[in-house]
Amino acid sequence: MVLVIGLGLPGRLAAQSGATVAADAVVVTVGMTIATLRDLNFGTVIKGVAATVLPTAVTAGAWQVTGSSNAFVIISFTLPAQLTNIQALPGSTMPITFSATSARWNRATNNPAAGAAFNPAVGVVGRFGPPPNPNMYIWLGGTVNPAAAAKPGIYQGTVVVSLVYQ
């Protein structure tokens, strides 16, 4: 008979477990360039009458992006809430809004009608392909709503489009 006495040894058992995660990275071969093709232009608007430019219109804002073929990018915008009259007294503004379908993007082809609509306030993930292509196009429309008492003049604002490799 064998008798084992564990005097002076701690009475705890250790449990072991493990887990793993995958590590991955997408290597892009080139940086990215964004060229403005056209400003968003509402033209002449009438006091008290809203005016809308669709993202498929020839007066929609337009950009061409060149990047790494087949790479995914996050497309986002910084949008103004109002345009400012650069000819009138300070405080002369006009609201500008963007709908859930005010923006479009298309890979490879400069054709907004064939582009995918998205909400510019939320952004979207786009891709330079497939098939692999280094070009992407983005368009933006919106709506201005001049007040009945709006001061005449030129109203301007700034829209910033940003793309980040995903």
Tab-separated table of C-alpha atoms in Angstrom:
chain	number	residue	atom	x	y	z
A	1	MET	CA	0.000	0.000	0.000
A	2	VAL	CA	1.238	3.463	-0.917
A	3	LEU	CA	0.194	6.471	1.048
A	4	VAL	CA	0.955	9.918	-0.268
A	5	ILE	CA	0.482	12.873	1.973
A	6	GLY	CA	0.818	16.337	0.544
A	7	LEU	CA	1.675	18.307	3.600
A	8	GLY	CA	2.775	21.864	2.993
A	9	LEU	CA	1.715	21.889	-0.667
A	10	PRO	CA	-0.933	24.324	-1.808
A	11	GLY	CA	-4.265	22.736	-2.498
A	12	ARG	CA	-5.144	24.420	-5.782
A	13	LEU	CA	-5.211	23.183	-9.301
A	14	ALA	CA	-4.579	25.448	-12.284
A	15	ALA	CA	-6.814	25.277	-15.332
A	16	GLN	CA	-5.438	26.083	-18.753
A	17	SER	CA	-7.221	27.249	-21.845
A	18	GLY	CA	-6.217	29.049	-24.995
A	19	ALA	CA	-7.611	30.815	-27.985
A	20	THR	CA	-6.199	32.091	-31.217
A	21	VAL	CA	-6.894	34.948	-33.599
A	22	ALA	CA	-5.858	35.334	-37.176
A	23	ALA	CA	-3.603	38.216	-38.146
A	24	ASP	CA	-3.962	39.613	-41.600
A	25	ALA	CA	-3.009	42.680	-43.574
A	26	VAL	CA	-3.764	44.024	-47.004
A	27	VAL	CA	-0.722	45.407	-48.735
A	28	VAL	CA	-1.478	48.169	-51.209
A	29	THR	CA	0.945	48.821	-53.994
A	30	VAL	CA	0.291	52.518	-54.480
A	31	GLY	CA	-1.016	55.520	-52.618
A	32	MET	CA	-4.248	57.203	-53.577
A	33	THR	CA	-4.987	60.405	-55.471
A	34	ILE	CA	-8.288	62.258	-55.605
A	35	ALA	CA	-8.965	64.730	-58.398
A	36	THR	CA	-11.993	67.031	-58.389
A	37	LEU	CA	-13.673	66.787	-61.773
A	38	ARG	CA	-16.533	69.189	-61.047
A	39	ASP	CA	-17.985	71.279	-58.197
A	40	LEU	CA	-21.560	70.729	-56.987
A	41	ASN	CA	-23.389	73.557	-58.773
A	42	PHE	CA	-27.010	74.504	-58.103
A	43	GLY	CA	-26.879	77.349	-60.623
A	44	THR	CA	-29.386	80.169	-60.184
A	45	VAL	CA	-31.989	79.448	-57.514
A	46	ILE	CA	-35.189	81.357	-56.721
A	47	LYS	CA	-35.947	82.745	-53.258
A	48	GLY	CA	-38.334	80.478	-51.363
A	49	VAL	CA	-38.002	77.596	-53.845
A	50	ALA	CA	-35.927	74.503	-53.032
A	51	ALA	CA	-33.539	73.312	-55.727
A	52	THR	CA	-32.164	69.779	-56.004
A	53	VAL	CA	-29.202	68.449	-57.960
A	54	LEU	CA	-29.247	64.661	-58.335
A	55	PRO	CA	-25.929	62.799	-58.156
A	56	THR	CA	-26.537	61.721	-61.770
A	57	ALA	CA	-26.885	65.321	-63.012
A	58	VAL	CA	-24.165	67.033	-65.043
A	59	THR	CA	-23.957	69.676	-62.283
A	60	ALA	CA	-23.324	67.149	-59.476
A	61	GLY	CA	-20.006	67.243	-57.668
A	62	ALA	CA	-17.629	64.690	-59.184
A	63	TRP	CA	-14.280	63.163	-58.236
A	64	GLN	CA	-11.920	60.650	-59.819
A	65	VAL	CA	-9.884	58.506	-57.452
A	66	THR	CA	-6.841	56.489	-58.459
A	67	GLY	CA	-5.592	53.805	-56.097
A	68	SER	CA	-4.448	50.243	-55.682
A	69	SER	CA	-6.307	47.800	-57.946
A	70	ASN	CA	-8.810	45.578	-56.108
A	71	ALA	CA	-8.291	47.410	-52.793
A	72	PHE	CA	-11.266	48.266	-50.586
A	73	VAL	CA	-11.711	51.870	-49.436
A	74	ILE	CA	-13.982	53.638	-46.987
A	75	ILE	CA	-15.614	56.625	-48.700
A	76	SER	CA	-16.791	59.369	-46.351
A	77	PHE	CA	-17.817	63.012	-46.563
A	78	THR	CA	-17.653	66.091	-44.383
A	79	LEU	CA	-20.831	67.921	-45.396
A	80	PRO	CA	-21.873	71.510	-44.755
A	81	ALA	CA	-25.263	72.227	-43.143
A	82	GLN	CA	-25.460	75.604	-44.831
A	83	LEU	CA	-23.941	77.701	-47.571
A	84	THR	CA	-22.745	81.227	-46.796
A	85	ASN	CA	-23.409	84.267	-48.982
A	86	ILE	CA	-19.945	85.626	-49.800
A	87	GLN	CA	-21.368	88.946	-51.093
A	88	ALA	CA	-23.860	89.876	-48.362
A	89	LEU	CA	-23.522	90.911	-44.730
A	90	PRO	CA	-22.303	88.245	-42.306
A	91	GLY	CA	-24.982	85.801	-41.265
A	92	SER	CA	-26.580	85.398	-44.708
A	93	THR	CA	-26.848	81.637	-45.135
A	94	MET	CA	-28.872	79.030	-47.004
A	95	PRO	CA	-29.529	75.471	-45.753
A	96	ILE	CA	-28.163	72.566	-47.764
A	97	THR	CA	-29.244	68.973	-47.179
A	98	PHE	CA	-28.254	65.562	-48.475
A	99	SER	CA	-30.573	62.556	-48.753
A	100	ALA	CA	-29.820	58.873	-48.246
A	101	THR	CA	-29.230	58.575	-52.017
A	102	SER	CA	-27.393	61.865	-52.667
A	103	ALA	CA	-24.076	60.147	-53.395
A	104	ARG	CA	-22.950	57.503	-55.872
A	105	TRP	CA	-19.747	55.665	-56.602
A	106	ASN	CA	-18.653	53.504	-59.510
A	107	ARG	CA	-15.516	51.513	-60.144
A	108	ALA	CA	-13.622	52.007	-63.370
A	109	THR	CA	-16.324	53.884	-65.331
A	110	ASN	CA	-17.183	57.586	-65.226
A	111	ASN	CA	-20.938	56.940	-65.416
A	112	PRO	CA	-23.031	57.996	-62.400
A	113	ALA	CA	-26.184	56.319	-63.749
A	114	ALA	CA	-24.444	52.945	-63.378
A	115	GLY	CA	-23.036	53.825	-59.949
A	116	ALA	CA	-24.151	52.515	-56.567
A	117	ALA	CA	-26.154	55.017	-54.490
A	118	PHE	CA	-25.245	55.654	-50.849
A	119	ASN	CA	-25.889	58.069	-48.024
A	120	PRO	CA	-23.065	60.636	-47.916
A	121	ALA	CA	-23.733	61.315	-44.219
A	122	VAL	CA	-22.999	57.647	-43.430
A	123	GLY	CA	-20.382	56.728	-46.052
A	124	VAL	CA	-19.780	53.395	-47.753
A	125	VAL	CA	-17.085	50.836	-48.538
A	126	GLY	CA	-16.085	50.839	-52.203
A	127	ARG	CA	-13.577	48.813	-54.184
A	128	PHE	CA	-11.142	49.399	-57.019
A	129	GLY	CA	-12.409	46.283	-58.831
A	130	PRO	CA	-13.090	43.491	-59.638
A	131	PRO	CA	-11.860	43.208	-62.255
A	132	PRO	CA	-8.775	44.964	-60.902
A	133	ASN	CA	-8.850	48.626	-61.868
A	134	PRO	CA	-7.034	51.588	-60.341
A	135	ASN	CA	-9.889	54.072	-60.953
A	136	MET	CA	-13.048	54.927	-59.054
A	137	TYR	CA	-15.547	57.762	-59.530
A	138	ILE	CA	-17.715	59.495	-56.916
A	139	TRP	CA	-20.637	61.911	-57.386
A	140	LEU	CA	-22.602	64.083	-54.968
A	141	GLY	CA	-25.899	65.894	-55.279
A	142	GLY	CA	-27.977	67.719	-52.691
A	143	THR	CA	-30.786	70.208	-52.047
A	144	VAL	CA	-30.639	73.895	-51.173
A	145	ASN	CA	-33.632	75.713	-49.740
A	146	PRO	CA	-33.272	79.506	-49.958
A	147	ALA	CA	-35.565	81.440	-47.624
A	148	ALA	CA	-38.140	83.804	-49.142
A	149	ALA	CA	-36.101	86.642	-47.607
A	150	ALA	CA	-32.710	85.303	-48.761
A	151	LYS	CA	-30.256	88.003	-49.729
A	152	PRO	CA	-29.120	87.910	-53.361
A	153	GLY	CA	-25.556	86.819	-53.964
A	154	ILE	CA	-23.251	83.866	-54.323
A	155	TYR	CA	-23.583	81.186	-51.638
A	156	GLN	CA	-20.692	78.807	-51.054
A	157	GLY	CA	-19.755	75.942	-48.786
A	158	THR	CA	-17.128	73.242	-48.612
A	159	VAL	CA	-17.624	69.514	-49.128
A	160	VAL	CA	-14.718	67.236	-48.235
A	161	VAL	CA	-14.563	63.693	-49.611
A	162	SER	CA	-12.165	61.322	-47.856
A	163	LEU	CA	-11.030	57.816	-48.770
A	164	VAL	CA	-9.100	55.428	-46.565
A	165	TYR	CA	-7.842	51.986	-47.518
A	166	GLN	CA	-9.730	49.401	-45.495
